[in-house]
CSV table of C-alpha atoms in Angstrom, one decimal:
chain,number,residue,atom,x,y,z
Y,1,ASP,CA,4.8,16.6,3.2
Y,2,VAL,CA,4.2,13.6,5.1
Y,3,LYS,CA,6.8,12.1,6.6
Y,4,VAL,CA,6.3,8.7,7.6
Y,5,THR,CA,9.9,6.6,9.4
Y,6,GLN,CA,10.2,3.4,9.7
Y,7,SER,CA,12.9,2.8,12.5
Y,8,SER,CA,15.3,0.4,10.7
Y,9,ARG,CA,15.6,-0.7,7.1
Y,10,TYR,CA,16.7,-4.2,7.8
Y,11,LEU,CA,16.6,-6.4,10.7
Y,12,VAL,CA,17.5,-10.0,11.4
Y,13,LYS,CA,16.2,-11.9,14.5
Y,14,ARG,CA,16.2,-15.2,15.8
Y,15,THR,CA,13.5,-17.5,16.4
Y,16,GLY,CA,11.7,-17.1,19.4
Y,17,GLU,CA,13.2,-13.3,20.1
Y,18,LYS,CA,10.3,-10.7,20.8
Y,19,VAL,CA,10.8,-7.6,18.3
Y,20,PHE,CA,9.6,-4.8,17.7
Y,21,LEU,CA,8.9,-2.3,14.9
Y,22,GLU,CA,8.7,0.7,15.3
Y,23,CYS,CA,6.8,3.6,12.5
Y,24,VAL,CA,6.5,7.4,13.1
Y,25,GLN,CA,4.6,10.2,10.9
Y,26,ASP,CA,4.7,13.7,11.1
Y,27,MET,CA,1.8,14.7,10.1
Y,28,ASP,CA,-1.0,14.5,12.9
Y,29,HIS,CA,-2.9,11.5,11.4
Y,30,GLU,CA,-5.5,9.6,13.1
Y,31,ASN,CA,-5.1,6.1,10.9
Y,32,MET,CA,-2.2,3.9,11.1
Y,33,PHE,CA,-1.7,1.0,9.4
Y,34,TRP,CA,0.7,-2.3,9.3
Y,35,TYR,CA,1.4,-4.1,5.9
Y,36,ARG,CA,3.1,-7.3,5.4
Y,37,GLN,CA,5.0,-7.9,1.7
Y,38,ASP,CA,5.5,-10.6,0.3
Y,39,PRO,CA,6.2,-12.1,-3.5
Y,40,GLY,CA,3.2,-12.6,-5.4
Y,41,LEU,CA,1.0,-12.1,-2.4
Y,42,GLY,CA,0.6,-8.0,-2.7
Y,43,LEU,CA,0.1,-6.2,0.5
Y,44,ARG,CA,-2.2,-7.6,3.6
Y,45,LEU,CA,-2.8,-5.4,6.4
Y,46,ILE,CA,-1.7,-6.5,10.1
Y,47,TYR,CA,-3.3,-4.4,12.4
Y,48,PHE,CA,-4.4,-0.7,12.0
Y,49,SER,CA,-5.4,2.2,14.4
Y,50,TYR,CA,-7.9,5.0,14.2
Y,51,ASP,CA,-7.1,6.5,17.8
Y,52,VAL,CA,-4.7,6.5,20.4
Y,53,LYS,CA,-5.0,3.4,21.7
Y,54,MET,CA,-7.3,1.8,19.8
Y,55,LYS,CA,-6.6,-0.7,16.8
Y,56,GLU,CA,-8.0,-3.1,14.8
Y,57,LYS,CA,-7.3,-6.6,13.3
Y,58,GLY,CA,-6.3,-6.8,10.0
Y,59,ASP,CA,-6.5,-10.0,7.5
Y,60,ILE,CA,-3.7,-11.3,9.8
Y,61,PRO,CA,-3.2,-10.3,12.6
Y,62,GLU,CA,-1.9,-13.9,14.0
Y,63,GLY,CA,1.4,-13.6,15.9
Y,64,TYR,CA,1.3,-10.3,15.7
Y,65,SER,CA,0.3,-7.2,18.1
Y,66,VAL,CA,0.4,-3.9,18.2
Y,67,SER,CA,0.7,-0.4,19.9
Y,68,ARG,CA,-0.3,3.1,19.6
Y,69,GLU,CA,0.4,4.9,23.0
Y,70,LYS,CA,1.0,8.4,21.2
Y,71,LYS,CA,-1.2,9.5,18.1
Y,72,GLU,CA,2.2,10.0,15.9
Y,73,ARG,CA,4.1,6.6,16.9
Y,74,PHE,CA,2.7,2.8,16.1
Y,75,SER,CA,4.4,0.2,17.5
Y,76,LEU,CA,3.9,-3.6,15.8
Y,77,ILE,CA,5.1,-6.2,17.9
Y,78,LEU,CA,6.2,-10.1,17.2
Y,79,GLU,CA,5.6,-12.0,20.4
Y,80,SER,CA,8.1,-14.8,19.4
Y,81,ALA,CA,9.3,-14.4,15.8
Y,82,SER,CA,8.9,-17.3,13.7
Y,83,THR,CA,11.1,-18.1,10.4
Y,84,ASN,CA,7.1,-17.6,8.3
Y,85,GLN,CA,7.1,-14.0,9.7
Y,86,THR,CA,10.5,-13.5,7.3
Y,87,SER,CA,9.0,-10.4,5.1
Y,88,MET,CA,8.8,-6.9,4.3
Y,89,TYR,CA,6.8,-4.7,6.7
Y,90,LEU,CA,5.0,-1.6,5.3
Y,91,CYS,CA,3.5,1.5,7.7
Y,92,ALA,CA,1.2,3.6,6.5
Y,93,SER,CA,-0.1,6.8,8.0
Y,94,SER,CA,-4.0,8.8,6.5
Y,95,LEU,CA,-6.4,11.1,8.1
Y,96,LEU,CA,-9.1,10.8,9.8
Y,97,GLY,CA,-11.6,9.3,7.5
Y,98,GLY,CA,-12.3,5.9,6.0
Y,99,ALA,CA,-10.5,4.3,3.0
Y,100,ASP,CA,-11.4,7.2,0.8
Y,101,GLN,CA,-8.6,9.1,1.8
Y,102,PRO,CA,-5.0,8.4,0.7
Y,103,GLN,CA,-2.4,6.2,2.7
Y,104,HIS,CA,1.3,7.7,2.8
Y,105,PHE,CA,4.0,5.1,3.3
Y,106,GLY,CA,7.1,4.5,4.8
Y,107,ASP,CA,10.6,2.6,3.4
Y,108,GLY,CA,9.9,-0.8,4.8
Y,109,THR,CA,11.8,-2.7,6.9
Y,110,ARG,CA,13.4,-5.9,5.6
Y,111,LEU,CA,12.8,-8.5,8.4
Y,112,SER,CA,14.4,-11.2,8.5
Y,113,ILE,CA,14.1,-14.8,11.0
Y,114,LEU,CA,17.3,-17.2,11.2
Q,1,ALA,CA,-16.7,-10.6,-1.8
Q,2,GLN,CA,-13.4,-7.9,-3.5
Q,3,LYS,CA,-11.3,-8.2,-5.1
Q,4,VAL,CA,-8.6,-6.5,-6.8
Q,5,THR,CA,-6.7,-8.1,-9.8
Q,6,GLN,CA,-3.2,-7.1,-11.7
Q,7,ALA,CA,-2.7,-10.1,-14.1
Q,8,GLN,CA,0.5,-8.8,-15.6
Q,9,THR,CA,3.3,-9.9,-13.0
Q,10,GLU,CA,6.1,-7.9,-15.0
Q,11,ILE,CA,6.5,-6.1,-17.8
Q,12,SER,CA,9.5,-5.3,-19.3
Q,13,VAL,CA,10.0,-1.6,-22.1
Q,14,VAL,CA,12.5,0.1,-23.8
Q,15,GLU,CA,12.7,3.3,-23.2
Q,16,LYS,CA,10.1,6.1,-24.9
Q,17,GLU,CA,8.1,3.0,-25.8
Q,18,ASP,CA,4.1,3.5,-24.0
Q,19,VAL,CA,3.1,0.8,-21.4
Q,20,THR,CA,-0.8,-0.5,-19.7
Q,21,LEU,CA,-0.8,-1.3,-16.6
Q,22,ASP,CA,-4.0,-3.4,-16.5
Q,23,CYS,CA,-6.1,-3.3,-13.0
Q,24,VAL,CA,-10.0,-5.4,-12.7
Q,25,TYR,CA,-11.6,-4.7,-8.9
Q,26,GLU,CA,-14.2,-6.3,-7.7
Q,27,THR,CA,-16.7,-5.4,-5.4
Q,28,ARG,CA,-21.1,-5.0,-4.8
Q,29,ASP,CA,-20.6,-1.1,-3.3
Q,30,THR,CA,-21.7,1.0,-5.0
Q,31,THR,CA,-19.3,4.1,-3.6
Q,32,TYR,CA,-15.8,3.1,-3.9
Q,33,TYR,CA,-12.5,4.5,-4.4
Q,34,LEU,CA,-9.3,3.5,-6.4
Q,35,PHE,CA,-5.9,4.0,-6.0
Q,36,TRP,CA,-2.4,3.6,-7.8
Q,37,TYR,CA,0.8,3.3,-6.3
Q,38,LYS,CA,4.3,3.2,-7.6
Q,39,GLN,CA,6.8,1.1,-5.4
Q,40,PRO,CA,10.3,2.1,-6.4
Q,41,PRO,CA,13.8,0.1,-5.1
Q,42,SER,CA,14.1,1.7,-2.4
Q,43,GLY,CA,10.6,0.4,-1.3
Q,44,GLU,CA,8.4,3.8,-0.2
Q,45,LEU,CA,4.7,3.2,-1.6
Q,46,VAL,CA,4.5,6.5,-3.3
Q,47,PHE,CA,0.6,7.8,-3.9
Q,48,LEU,CA,-0.4,8.5,-7.6
Q,49,ILE,CA,-3.9,8.8,-7.8
Q,50,ARG,CA,-7.4,8.1,-6.7
Q,51,ARG,CA,-10.5,8.3,-8.1
Q,52,ASN,CA,-14.1,7.5,-6.4
Q,53,SER,CA,-16.7,5.6,-8.5
Q,54,PHE,CA,-19.1,8.2,-9.2
Q,55,ASP,CA,-16.5,10.2,-11.3
Q,56,GLU,CA,-15.8,8.1,-14.2
Q,57,GLN,CA,-13.3,11.1,-16.1
Q,58,ASN,CA,-10.4,9.9,-17.2
Q,59,GLU,CA,-7.0,11.6,-16.1
Q,60,ILE,CA,-4.0,13.0,-17.6
Q,61,SER,CA,-1.1,14.1,-15.0
Q,62,GLY,CA,2.0,15.0,-17.4
Q,63,ARG,CA,3.1,11.4,-18.7
Q,64,TYR,CA,0.9,9.3,-16.7
Q,65,SER,CA,-2.9,9.1,-17.7
Q,66,TRP,CA,-5.6,6.5,-16.1
Q,67,ASN,CA,-8.9,5.7,-17.6
Q,68,PHE,CA,-11.4,3.9,-15.5
Q,69,GLN,CA,-14.6,2.5,-16.9
Q,70,LYS,CA,-17.5,1.0,-14.5
Q,71,SER,CA,-18.7,-1.3,-17.1
Q,72,THR,CA,-15.7,-3.4,-17.8
Q,73,SER,CA,-14.6,-2.9,-13.2
Q,74,SER,CA,-11.0,-1.8,-15.1
Q,75,PHE,CA,-8.9,0.8,-13.8
Q,76,ASN,CA,-5.9,1.1,-15.9
Q,77,PHE,CA,-2.8,3.5,-16.3
Q,78,THR,CA,-0.6,4.3,-18.9
Q,79,ILE,CA,2.9,5.6,-18.7
Q,80,THR,CA,3.2,7.8,-22.3
Q,81,ALA,CA,7.2,7.9,-23.8
Q,82,SER,CA,9.0,5.7,-21.0
Q,83,GLN,CA,11.8,6.6,-18.8
Q,84,VAL,CA,13.8,4.1,-17.4
Q,85,VAL,CA,13.1,6.0,-13.7
Q,86,ASP,CA,9.6,4.2,-14.2
Q,87,SER,CA,11.3,1.1,-13.3
Q,88,ALA,CA,9.1,-0.1,-9.9
Q,89,VAL,CA,6.3,-2.2,-8.6
Q,90,TYR,CA,3.1,-0.7,-9.2
Q,91,PHE,CA,0.0,-1.4,-6.8
Q,92,CYS,CA,-3.5,-0.8,-7.5
Q,93,ALA,CA,-5.9,-0.7,-4.5
Q,94,LEU,CA,-9.4,-0.7,-3.8
Q,95,GLY,CA,-11.1,0.9,-0.9
Q,96,ALA,CA,-14.3,-0.2,0.3
Q,97,SER,CA,-16.6,3.0,1.8
Q,98,GLY,CA,-17.5,2.4,5.0
Q,99,THR,CA,-14.3,1.2,6.3
Q,100,TYR,CA,-10.5,2.3,7.0
Q,101,LYS,CA,-9.4,-1.0,4.5
Q,102,TYR,CA,-8.0,-1.2,1.1
Q,103,ILE,CA,-7.7,-4.3,-0.7
Q,104,PHE,CA,-4.8,-4.2,-2.7
Q,105,GLY,CA,-3.5,-6.3,-5.6
Q,106,THR,CA,-0.5,-8.2,-6.1
Q,107,GLY,CA,1.4,-5.7,-8.5
Q,108,THR,CA,2.6,-5.1,-11.5
Q,109,ARG,CA,6.8,-4.8,-12.0
Q,110,LEU,CA,7.4,-2.6,-14.6
Q,111,LYS,CA,10.9,-2.9,-16.3
Q,112,VAL,CA,12.3,-0.1,-18.2
Q,113,LEU,CA,15.1,-0.4,-20.5
Q,114,ALA,CA,17.6,2.2,-21.7
């Protein structure tokens, strides 16, 4: 079974802090994704990566950056956290290919920015 | 434009009732993929099924069944004899050929009462 592990289930940070959310997958998947989930809005794609050091913007990249130095790890960075970034963040991975591939998700990180 | 609509925000049923979750999609592509995911209270999205646009066969897996109808752009999900463990948020998603992206619906929260 694919295991996608997010480093924290709950995180509380202050406005202006630099925040790192970490995600690790153990199945050698090429693709990795970061989403945020908000009530009434479903899941929205922030960034995705299809290879080491490769990244592409999703639908809502503003205020975020990502890093993928190793195949199994994909980090989401909030450069200067703001209260409107309080949300549930979900990481996912999938095999090489496009949107025909099922994505496998982590448990999520519930981030609160005070 | 591509879009997924899950008009039912929340459904409550009593255990052993059958329940259908609706999903309507919009796309101009001829090749596309449809997915259902379950998100239990633990937070992790669990992959349930994938359908490609060329396969309109209905699928049954235990108490779960899916009805894909291209004529009405719908991909509905039925749970037969619902159980309390079915309580979750269910997401429908559309994957466009040639991209990495999913378009998610806003989800339907299902509450199964004992």
